Amino acid sequence: MSVEIEQELKAARELQMSLLPKRMPSIPGYQFTARFLPAREVSGDLYDLIRIDDHRLGLLVGDVTGKGIPAAILMAAAKDAFNLIAKRGSSPEIVMEEVNRNLIQRGSSRFVAACYGVLDLERKSISISSAGLIPFIWSADLKECLELDRDCFSYPLGITSRTKFKRITIPLGKGDLILFHTDGVVEAQNEEGEPFGYDRLQQLLGELAGLSADEIADSIIEEVSRWSKGTAHDDITLLVVKAVDPNEWLRRSAQLESDQFASEPEPIPILL
């Protein structure tokens, strides 16, 4: 690889990383965390947390077809479109429709699989629209992942203007968990070529449900890496949201603040 190409890839990588959130939101009653592992120097994955207003937060994970600089360019365009349109406060399926229209007008031959949700802090619920990426929602009361109606899922963005997007709204209680992820998780293969798969991820999520959002994300990455022997053929992105007891959240936040001033902490990367 020439020095010029290496420099271009490095610049593209730095630009891409600058577009991702620098930190997770701090909201009583909720834990947020994300993991971002590109398979190459430049990724086609994206995630974002978008402040809509004082009580609504947009959650986004997306996966552009292909890899490298062309995929990263479309990723940046898709992220900008989502950010601009989501802040108007429209429901998730309307946001999907407008972003889809925006991407089609760009005339790209690539498309974007995405999952976009709006967390409503007042109503304690989340509304989700899916375009090719299937989220997992763990119910603490039922002690299982909710079976989402496949009719709620639509084609990826950028394929056709005729795509109809739908929305599901789910109430959230203490212990409930939401996992947005890109296909790099379920499509990771072992030495026999067997994919990690949705069933295995769903079972793993049930086993991890009692942990914190950070611990859940780290454990998923660890299990997928073990499955694939550390060989990543596709980008992996996770966005985990967990509803917790607000009092527990306040105690934990106070402890973290106390620990911070008690000693100089080691730097912890927000993006992995």
PDB file of C-alpha atoms in Angstrom:
ATOM      1  CA  MET A   1       0.000   0.000   0.000  1.00  0.00           C
ATOM      2  CA  SER A   2       1.412   3.390  -0.986  1.00  0.00           C
ATOM      3  CA  VAL A   3       2.116   6.101   1.562  1.00  0.00           C
ATOM      4  CA  GLU A   4      -0.468   8.340  -0.118  1.00  0.00           C
ATOM      5  CA  ILE A   5      -3.219   5.730   0.219  1.00  0.00           C
ATOM      6  CA  GLU A   6      -2.258   5.073   3.831  1.00  0.00           C
ATOM      7  CA  GLN A   7      -2.512   8.787   4.575  1.00  0.00           C
ATOM      8  CA  GLU A   8      -5.916   8.993   2.882  1.00  0.00           C
ATOM      9  CA  LEU A   9      -7.192   6.034   4.898  1.00  0.00           C
ATOM     10  CA  LYS A  10      -5.846   7.526   8.111  1.00  0.00           C
ATOM     11  CA  ALA A  11      -7.532  10.852   7.368  1.00  0.00           C
ATOM     12  CA  ALA A  12     -10.811   9.100   6.538  1.00  0.00           C
ATOM     13  CA  ARG A  13     -10.578   7.075   9.745  1.00  0.00           C
ATOM     14  CA  GLU A  14      -9.964  10.191  11.846  1.00  0.00           C
ATOM     15  CA  LEU A  15     -12.875  11.975  10.177  1.00  0.00           C
ATOM     16  CA  GLN A  16     -15.150   9.014  10.783  1.00  0.00           C
ATOM     17  CA  MET A  17     -14.219   8.734  14.444  1.00  0.00           C
ATOM     18  CA  SER A  18     -14.845  12.467  14.863  1.00  0.00           C
ATOM     19  CA  LEU A  19     -18.441  11.959  13.681  1.00  0.00           C
ATOM     20  CA  LEU A  20     -19.235   9.412  16.396  1.00  0.00           C
ATOM     21  CA  PRO A  21     -20.498  10.472  19.856  1.00  0.00           C
ATOM     22  CA  LYS A  22     -17.694  11.352  22.253  1.00  0.00           C
ATOM     23  CA  ARG A  23     -19.624  10.305  25.354  1.00  0.00           C
ATOM     24  CA  MET A  24     -22.844   8.658  26.424  1.00  0.00           C
ATOM     25  CA  PRO A  25     -25.746  10.722  27.814  1.00  0.00           C
ATOM     26  CA  SER A  26     -26.214  10.882  31.572  1.00  0.00           C
ATOM     27  CA  ILE A  27     -29.933  10.392  32.271  1.00  0.00           C
ATOM     28  CA  PRO A  28     -31.316   9.185  35.636  1.00  0.00           C
ATOM     29  CA  GLY A  29     -32.922   5.769  35.284  1.00  0.00           C
ATOM     30  CA  TYR A  30     -31.020   4.706  32.147  1.00  0.00           C
ATOM     31  CA  GLN A  31     -27.640   3.294  31.226  1.00  0.00           C
ATOM     32  CA  PHE A  32     -26.204   3.838  27.751  1.00  0.00           C
ATOM     33  CA  THR A  33     -23.146   2.344  26.130  1.00  0.00           C
ATOM     34  CA  ALA A  34     -21.804   1.676  22.637  1.00  0.00           C
ATOM     35  CA  ARG A  35     -19.058  -0.396  21.043  1.00  0.00           C
ATOM     36  CA  PHE A  36     -17.585   0.228  17.596  1.00  0.00           C
ATOM     37  CA  LEU A  37     -15.150  -2.248  16.034  1.00  0.00           C
ATOM     38  CA  PRO A  38     -14.308  -1.627  12.369  1.00  0.00           C
ATOM     39  CA  ALA A  39     -13.050  -4.632  10.414  1.00  0.00           C
ATOM     40  CA  ARG A  40     -10.881  -2.352   8.285  1.00  0.00           C
ATOM     41  CA  GLU A  41      -9.230   1.026   8.583  1.00  0.00           C
ATOM     42  CA  VAL A  42     -12.483   2.707   7.536  1.00  0.00           C
ATOM     43  CA  SER A  43     -15.940   1.426   8.478  1.00  0.00           C
ATOM     44  CA  GLY A  44     -19.418   1.635   6.978  1.00  0.00           C
ATOM     45  CA  ASP A  45     -21.116   1.334  10.378  1.00  0.00           C
ATOM     46  CA  LEU A  46     -22.578   4.232  12.323  1.00  0.00           C
ATOM     47  CA  TYR A  47     -24.327   4.952  15.566  1.00  0.00           C
ATOM     48  CA  ASP A  48     -25.613   8.107  17.168  1.00  0.00           C
ATOM     49  CA  LEU A  49     -27.619   9.447  20.093  1.00  0.00           C
ATOM     50  CA  ILE A  50     -29.641  12.493  19.093  1.00  0.00           C
ATOM     51  CA  ARG A  51     -31.163  14.923  21.593  1.00  0.00           C
ATOM     52  CA  ILE A  52     -34.582  15.773  20.188  1.00  0.00           C
ATOM     53  CA  ASP A  53     -35.882  17.806  23.135  1.00  0.00           C
ATOM     54  CA  ASP A  54     -35.844  17.736  26.943  1.00  0.00           C
ATOM     55  CA  HIS A  55     -37.622  14.391  27.204  1.00  0.00           C
ATOM     56  CA  ARG A  56     -36.861  12.544  23.959  1.00  0.00           C
ATOM     57  CA  LEU A  57     -33.641  10.956  22.764  1.00  0.00           C
ATOM     58  CA  GLY A  58     -33.054   9.454  19.319  1.00  0.00           C
ATOM     59  CA  LEU A  59     -31.071   6.199  19.106  1.00  0.00           C
ATOM     60  CA  LEU A  60     -29.501   5.133  15.827  1.00  0.00           C
ATOM     61  CA  VAL A  61     -27.425   2.245  14.498  1.00  0.00           C
ATOM     62  CA  GLY A  62     -26.721   1.784  10.799  1.00  0.00           C
ATOM     63  CA  ASP A  63     -24.715  -0.371   8.411  1.00  0.00           C
ATOM     64  CA  VAL A  64     -23.775   0.773   4.900  1.00  0.00           C
ATOM     65  CA  THR A  65     -23.247  -1.944   2.286  1.00  0.00           C
ATOM     66  CA  GLY A  66     -19.615  -2.448   1.382  1.00  0.00           C
ATOM     67  CA  LYS A  67     -16.525  -1.216   3.170  1.00  0.00           C
ATOM     68  CA  GLY A  68     -13.788   1.327   2.766  1.00  0.00           C
ATOM     69  CA  ILE A  69     -13.916   5.015   1.888  1.00  0.00           C
ATOM     70  CA  PRO A  70     -17.055   4.906  -0.355  1.00  0.00           C
ATOM     71  CA  ALA A  71     -19.049   3.247   2.443  1.00  0.00           C
ATOM     72  CA  ALA A  72     -17.680   5.730   4.973  1.00  0.00           C
ATOM     73  CA  ILE A  73     -18.735   8.671   2.782  1.00  0.00           C
ATOM     74  CA  LEU A  74     -22.303   7.374   2.587  1.00  0.00           C
ATOM     75  CA  MET A  75     -22.211   6.643   6.318  1.00  0.00           C
ATOM     76  CA  ALA A  76     -21.384  10.290   7.008  1.00  0.00           C
ATOM     77  CA  ALA A  77     -24.182  11.470   4.691  1.00  0.00           C
ATOM     78  CA  ALA A  78     -26.696   9.124   6.331  1.00  0.00           C
ATOM     79  CA  LYS A  79     -25.683  10.251   9.812  1.00  0.00           C
ATOM     80  CA  ASP A  80     -26.075  13.910   8.857  1.00  0.00           C
ATOM     81  CA  ALA A  81     -29.502  13.225   7.336  1.00  0.00           C
ATOM     82  CA  PHE A  82     -30.682  11.349  10.432  1.00  0.00           C
ATOM     83  CA  ASN A  83     -29.380  14.055  12.752  1.00  0.00           C
ATOM     84  CA  LEU A  84     -31.072  16.861  10.839  1.00  0.00           C
ATOM     85  CA  ILE A  85     -34.401  15.097  10.291  1.00  0.00           C
ATOM     86  CA  ALA A  86     -34.666  13.493  13.747  1.00  0.00           C
ATOM     87  CA  LYS A  87     -34.369  16.861  15.490  1.00  0.00           C
ATOM     88  CA  ARG A  88     -37.657  17.921  13.906  1.00  0.00           C
ATOM     89  CA  GLY A  89     -39.313  15.573  16.396  1.00  0.00           C
ATOM     90  CA  SER A  90     -41.064  13.300  13.900  1.00  0.00           C
ATOM     91  CA  SER A  91     -41.928   9.705  14.800  1.00  0.00           C
ATOM     92  CA  PRO A  92     -39.335   7.049  13.835  1.00  0.00           C
ATOM     93  CA  GLU A  93     -41.120   5.775  10.733  1.00  0.00           C
ATOM     94  CA  ILE A  94     -41.445   9.324   9.368  1.00  0.00           C
ATOM     95  CA  VAL A  95     -37.749   9.927  10.008  1.00  0.00           C
ATOM     96  CA  MET A  96     -36.981   6.717   8.114  1.00  0.00           C
ATOM     97  CA  GLU A  97     -39.142   7.813   5.177  1.00  0.00           C
ATOM     98  CA  GLU A  98     -37.404  11.182   4.907  1.00  0.00           C
ATOM     99  CA  VAL A  99     -33.897   9.743   5.246  1.00  0.00           C
ATOM    100  CA  ASN A 100     -34.776   7.115   2.640  1.00  0.00           C
ATOM    101  CA  ARG A 101     -35.906   9.852   0.249  1.00  0.00           C
ATOM    102  CA  ASN A 102     -32.719  11.800   0.940  1.00  0.00           C
ATOM    103  CA  LEU A 103     -30.454   8.825   0.185  1.00  0.00           C
ATOM    104  CA  ILE A 104     -32.314   7.915  -3.012  1.00  0.00           C
ATOM    105  CA  GLN A 105     -31.880  11.476  -4.250  1.00  0.00           C
ATOM    106  CA  ARG A 106     -28.128  11.062  -3.797  1.00  0.00           C
ATOM    107  CA  GLY A 107     -28.201   8.339  -6.439  1.00  0.00           C
ATOM    108  CA  SER A 108     -25.807   6.004  -4.642  1.00  0.00           C
ATOM    109  CA  SER A 109     -25.689   2.341  -5.635  1.00  0.00           C
ATOM    110  CA  ARG A 110     -25.216   1.433  -1.972  1.00  0.00           C
ATOM    111  CA  PHE A 111     -27.924   1.144   0.658  1.00  0.00           C
ATOM    112  CA  VAL A 112     -28.108   1.563   4.428  1.00  0.00           C
ATOM    113  CA  ALA A 113     -29.568  -0.940   6.870  1.00  0.00           C
ATOM    114  CA  ALA A 114     -30.649   0.959   9.976  1.00  0.00           C
ATOM    115  CA  CYS A 115     -32.586   0.836  13.207  1.00  0.00           C
ATOM    116  CA  TYR A 116     -33.851   4.095  14.685  1.00  0.00           C
ATOM    117  CA  GLY A 117     -35.690   4.530  17.956  1.00  0.00           C
ATOM    118  CA  VAL A 118     -37.009   7.370  20.088  1.00  0.00           C
ATOM    119  CA  LEU A 119     -36.695   6.981  23.842  1.00  0.00           C
ATOM    120  CA  ASP A 120     -39.451   8.966  25.573  1.00  0.00           C
ATOM    121  CA  LEU A 121     -38.379   9.748  29.136  1.00  0.00           C
ATOM    122  CA  GLU A 122     -41.803  11.081  30.188  1.00  0.00           C
ATOM    123  CA  ARG A 123     -43.808   8.128  28.907  1.00  0.00           C
ATOM    124  CA  LYS A 124     -41.046   5.644  29.765  1.00  0.00           C
ATOM    125  CA  SER A 125     -41.300   3.984  26.389  1.00  0.00           C
ATOM    126  CA  ILE A 126     -39.370   3.493  23.182  1.00  0.00           C
ATOM    127  CA  SER A 127     -40.699   3.683  19.629  1.00  0.00           C
ATOM    128  CA  ILE A 128     -38.654   1.849  17.000  1.00  0.00           C
ATOM    129  CA  SER A 129     -38.593   1.665  13.218  1.00  0.00           C
ATOM    130  CA  SER A 130     -36.372  -0.904  11.509  1.00  0.00           C
ATOM    131  CA  ALA A 131     -34.928  -0.877   8.001  1.00  0.00           C
ATOM    132  CA  GLY A 132     -33.041  -4.135   7.682  1.00  0.00           C
ATOM    133  CA  LEU A 133     -31.587  -4.352  11.214  1.00  0.00           C
ATOM    134  CA  ILE A 134     -33.431  -6.327  13.887  1.00  0.00           C
ATOM    135  CA  PRO A 135     -33.190  -4.994  17.468  1.00  0.00           C
ATOM    136  CA  PHE A 136     -33.439  -7.107  20.605  1.00  0.00           C
ATOM    137  CA  ILE A 137     -35.667  -6.022  23.484  1.00  0.00           C
ATOM    138  CA  TRP A 138     -35.328  -7.908  26.770  1.00  0.00           C
ATOM    139  CA  SER A 139     -38.330  -7.774  29.133  1.00  0.00           C
ATOM    140  CA  ALA A 140     -37.324  -8.059  32.791  1.00  0.00           C
ATOM    141  CA  ASP A 141     -40.900  -8.980  33.777  1.00  0.00           C
ATOM    142  CA  LEU A 142     -41.247 -11.759  31.195  1.00  0.00           C
ATOM    143  CA  LYS A 143     -37.579 -12.764  31.526  1.00  0.00           C
ATOM    144  CA  GLU A 144     -37.304 -13.186  27.773  1.00  0.00           C
ATOM    145  CA  CYS A 145     -36.718 -11.247  24.576  1.00  0.00           C
ATOM    146  CA  LEU A 146     -39.910  -9.896  23.064  1.00  0.00           C
ATOM    147  CA  GLU A 147     -40.983 -11.527  19.812  1.00  0.00           C
ATOM    148  CA  LEU A 148     -41.245  -8.575  17.476  1.00  0.00           C
ATOM    149  CA  ASP A 149     -43.689  -8.792  14.583  1.00  0.00           C
ATOM    150  CA  ARG A 150     -41.652  -9.177  11.394  1.00  0.00           C
ATOM    151  CA  ASP A 151     -44.228  -6.987   9.633  1.00  0.00           C
ATOM    152  CA  CYS A 152     -42.682  -4.103  11.571  1.00  0.00           C
ATOM    153  CA  PHE A 153     -39.415  -4.463   9.639  1.00  0.00           C
ATOM    154  CA  SER A 154     -38.804  -2.818   6.269  1.00  0.00           C
ATOM    155  CA  TYR A 155     -36.211  -2.917   3.499  1.00  0.00           C
ATOM    156  CA  PRO A 156     -32.938  -1.016   4.016  1.00  0.00           C
ATOM    157  CA  LEU A 157     -32.765   2.664   3.144  1.00  0.00           C
ATOM    158  CA  GLY A 158     -31.828   3.847  -0.319  1.00  0.00           C
ATOM    159  CA  ILE A 159     -33.337   0.978  -2.333  1.00  0.00           C
ATOM    160  CA  THR A 160     -36.724   2.310  -3.403  1.00  0.00           C
ATOM    161  CA  SER A 161     -38.979   5.251  -2.601  1.00  0.00           C
ATOM    162  CA  ARG A 162     -41.934   2.852  -2.381  1.00  0.00           C
ATOM    163  CA  THR A 163     -40.727   1.318   0.892  1.00  0.00           C
ATOM    164  CA  LYS A 164     -43.242   1.718   3.720  1.00  0.00           C
ATOM    165  CA  PHE A 165     -41.765   2.054   7.192  1.00  0.00           C
ATOM    166  CA  LYS A 166     -43.581   1.061  10.363  1.00  0.00           C
ATOM    167  CA  ARG A 167     -43.256   1.707  14.068  1.00  0.00           C
ATOM    168  CA  ILE A 168     -43.589  -0.287  17.263  1.00  0.00           C
ATOM    169  CA  THR A 169     -43.876   1.307  20.709  1.00  0.00           C
ATOM    170  CA  ILE A 170     -42.896  -0.612  23.827  1.00  0.00           C
ATOM    171  CA  PRO A 171     -43.166   0.485  27.488  1.00  0.00           C
ATOM    172  CA  LEU A 172     -39.951   0.263  29.487  1.00  0.00           C
ATOM    173  CA  GLY A 173     -39.620  -0.771  33.123  1.00  0.00           C
ATOM    174  CA  LYS A 174     -36.745  -1.427  35.500  1.00  0.00           C
ATOM    175  CA  GLY A 175     -34.391  -4.043  34.096  1.00  0.00           C
ATOM    176  CA  ASP A 176     -35.663  -3.835  30.513  1.00  0.00           C
ATOM    177  CA  LEU A 177     -32.926  -3.825  27.921  1.00  0.00           C
ATOM    178  CA  ILE A 178     -32.599  -2.659  24.305  1.00  0.00           C
ATOM    179  CA  LEU A 179     -29.847  -3.840  21.982  1.00  0.00           C
ATOM    180  CA  PHE A 180     -29.282  -2.256  18.585  1.00  0.00           C
ATOM    181  CA  HIS A 181     -26.567  -3.984  16.571  1.00  0.00           C
ATOM    182  CA  THR A 182     -25.173  -4.305  13.065  1.00  0.00           C
ATOM    183  CA  ASP A 183     -24.922  -7.577  11.143  1.00  0.00           C
ATOM    184  CA  GLY A 184     -21.269  -8.036  12.035  1.00  0.00           C
ATOM    185  CA  VAL A 185     -22.419  -9.540  15.339  1.00  0.00           C
ATOM    186  CA  VAL A 186     -24.757 -12.254  14.074  1.00  0.00           C
ATOM    187  CA  GLU A 187     -22.777 -12.951  10.897  1.00  0.00           C
ATOM    188  CA  ALA A 188     -19.442 -13.538  12.668  1.00  0.00           C
ATOM    189  CA  GLN A 189     -18.331 -17.064  11.716  1.00  0.00           C
ATOM    190  CA  ASN A 190     -16.392 -19.767  13.516  1.00  0.00           C
ATOM    191  CA  GLU A 191     -13.776 -22.006  11.906  1.00  0.00           C
ATOM    192  CA  GLU A 192     -16.501 -24.222  10.404  1.00  0.00           C
ATOM    193  CA  GLY A 193     -18.173 -21.227   8.773  1.00  0.00           C
ATOM    194  CA  GLU A 194     -21.152 -21.289  11.155  1.00  0.00           C
ATOM    195  CA  PRO A 195     -22.511 -17.802  11.947  1.00  0.00           C
ATOM    196  CA  PHE A 196     -22.968 -16.627  15.522  1.00  0.00           C
ATOM    197  CA  GLY A 197     -26.640 -16.120  14.663  1.00  0.00           C
ATOM    198  CA  TYR A 198     -29.700 -14.444  16.139  1.00  0.00           C
ATOM    199  CA  ASP A 199     -30.678 -17.357  18.379  1.00  0.00           C
ATOM    200  CA  ARG A 200     -27.271 -17.480  20.037  1.00  0.00           C
ATOM    201  CA  LEU A 201     -27.257 -13.705  20.539  1.00  0.00           C
ATOM    202  CA  GLN A 202     -30.760 -13.818  22.019  1.00  0.00           C
ATOM    203  CA  GLN A 203     -29.772 -16.580  24.437  1.00  0.00           C
ATOM    204  CA  LEU A 204     -26.631 -14.689  25.419  1.00  0.00           C
ATOM    205  CA  LEU A 205     -28.617 -11.520  26.046  1.00  0.00           C
ATOM    206  CA  GLY A 206     -30.852 -13.418  28.465  1.00  0.00           C
ATOM    207  CA  GLU A 207     -27.821 -14.677  30.355  1.00  0.00           C
ATOM    208  CA  LEU A 208     -26.365 -11.177  30.605  1.00  0.00           C
ATOM    209  CA  ALA A 209     -29.573  -9.255  31.365  1.00  0.00           C
ATOM    210  CA  GLY A 210     -28.753  -8.757  35.052  1.00  0.00           C
ATOM    211  CA  LEU A 211     -25.492  -6.958  34.299  1.00  0.00           C
ATOM    212  CA  SER A 212     -24.885  -3.283  33.582  1.00  0.00           C
ATOM    213  CA  ALA A 213     -25.060  -1.951  30.026  1.00  0.00           C
ATOM    214  CA  ASP A 214     -21.257  -1.715  29.866  1.00  0.00           C
ATOM    215  CA  GLU A 215     -20.809  -5.277  31.091  1.00  0.00           C
ATOM    216  CA  ILE A 216     -23.395  -6.550  28.615  1.00  0.00           C
ATOM    217  CA  ALA A 217     -21.697  -4.845  25.666  1.00  0.00           C
ATOM    218  CA  ASP A 218     -18.240  -6.062  26.685  1.00  0.00           C
ATOM    219  CA  SER A 219     -19.494  -9.623  27.189  1.00  0.00           C
ATOM    220  CA  ILE A 220     -21.168  -9.712  23.766  1.00  0.00           C
ATOM    221  CA  ILE A 221     -17.971  -8.501  22.091  1.00  0.00           C
ATOM    222  CA  GLU A 222     -15.963 -11.076  24.037  1.00  0.00           C
ATOM    223  CA  GLU A 223     -18.276 -13.951  23.066  1.00  0.00           C
ATOM    224  CA  VAL A 224     -18.378 -12.967  19.400  1.00  0.00           C
ATOM    225  CA  SER A 225     -14.589 -12.613  19.347  1.00  0.00           C
ATOM    226  CA  ARG A 226     -14.203 -16.027  20.965  1.00  0.00           C
ATOM    227  CA  TRP A 227     -16.600 -17.520  18.415  1.00  0.00           C
ATOM    228  CA  SER A 228     -14.711 -16.073  15.456  1.00  0.00           C
ATOM    229  CA  LYS A 229     -11.240 -16.601  16.980  1.00  0.00           C
ATOM    230  CA  GLY A 230     -10.710 -12.853  16.887  1.00  0.00           C
ATOM    231  CA  THR A 231     -11.083 -12.677  13.106  1.00  0.00           C
ATOM    232  CA  ALA A 232     -13.544  -9.946  12.094  1.00  0.00           C
ATOM    233  CA  HIS A 233     -14.796 -10.035   8.500  1.00  0.00           C
ATOM    234  CA  ASP A 234     -17.373  -7.297   9.042  1.00  0.00           C
ATOM    235  CA  ASP A 235     -17.712  -4.172  11.152  1.00  0.00           C
ATOM    236  CA  ILE A 236     -19.354  -4.642  14.547  1.00  0.00           C
ATOM    237  CA  THR A 237     -21.394  -1.947  16.268  1.00  0.00           C
ATOM    238  CA  LEU A 238     -23.517  -2.240  19.413  1.00  0.00           C
ATOM    239  CA  LEU A 239     -25.743   0.277  21.178  1.00  0.00           C
ATOM    240  CA  VAL A 240     -27.129  -0.876  24.530  1.00  0.00           C
ATOM    241  CA  VAL A 241     -29.760   0.917  26.609  1.00  0.00           C
ATOM    242  CA  LYS A 242     -30.895  -0.417  29.985  1.00  0.00           C
ATOM    243  CA  ALA A 243     -33.644   0.928  32.244  1.00  0.00           C
ATOM    244  CA  VAL A 244     -32.525   0.923  35.882  1.00  0.00           C
ATOM    245  CA  ASP A 245     -33.739   2.132  39.275  1.00  0.00           C
ATOM    246  CA  PRO A 246     -33.185   5.936  39.310  1.00  0.00           C
ATOM    247  CA  ASN A 247     -32.021   5.771  42.946  1.00  0.00           C
ATOM    248  CA  GLU A 248     -29.505   3.096  42.019  1.00  0.00           C
ATOM    249  CA  TRP A 249     -28.366   5.287  39.128  1.00  0.00           C
ATOM    250  CA  LEU A 250     -27.861   8.268  41.459  1.00  0.00           C
ATOM    251  CA  ARG A 251     -25.885   6.169  43.964  1.00  0.00           C
ATOM    252  CA  ARG A 252     -23.677   4.812  41.195  1.00  0.00           C
ATOM    253  CA  SER A 253     -23.100   8.280  39.736  1.00  0.00           C
ATOM    254  CA  ALA A 254     -22.137   9.639  43.163  1.00  0.00           C
ATOM    255  CA  GLN A 255     -19.718   6.751  43.654  1.00  0.00           C
ATOM    256  CA  LEU A 256     -18.105   7.328  40.270  1.00  0.00           C
ATOM    257  CA  GLU A 257     -17.688  11.026  41.047  1.00  0.00           C
ATOM    258  CA  SER A 258     -16.171  10.195  44.440  1.00  0.00           C
ATOM    259  CA  ASP A 259     -13.760   7.706  42.865  1.00  0.00           C
ATOM    260  CA  GLN A 260     -12.772  10.271  40.256  1.00  0.00           C
ATOM    261  CA  PHE A 261     -11.593  12.780  42.860  1.00  0.00           C
ATOM    262  CA  ALA A 262     -10.123  10.146  45.184  1.00  0.00           C
ATOM    263  CA  SER A 263      -7.485   9.095  42.664  1.00  0.00           C
ATOM    264  CA  GLU A 264      -6.394   9.797  39.131  1.00  0.00           C
ATOM    265  CA  PRO A 265      -8.312   7.265  37.005  1.00  0.00           C
ATOM    266  CA  GLU A 266      -6.883   5.442  34.034  1.00  0.00           C
ATOM    267  CA  PRO A 267      -8.371   6.657  30.741  1.00  0.00           C
ATOM    268  CA  ILE A 268     -11.263   4.482  29.587  1.00  0.00           C
ATOM    269  CA  PRO A 269     -12.101   4.601  25.867  1.00  0.00           C
ATOM    270  CA  ILE A 270     -15.739   5.289  25.091  1.00  0.00           C
ATOM    271  CA  LEU A 271     -15.364   3.880  21.589  1.00  0.00           C
ATOM    272  CA  LEU A 272     -13.730   0.502  21.250  1.00  0.00           C
TER     273      LEU A 272
END
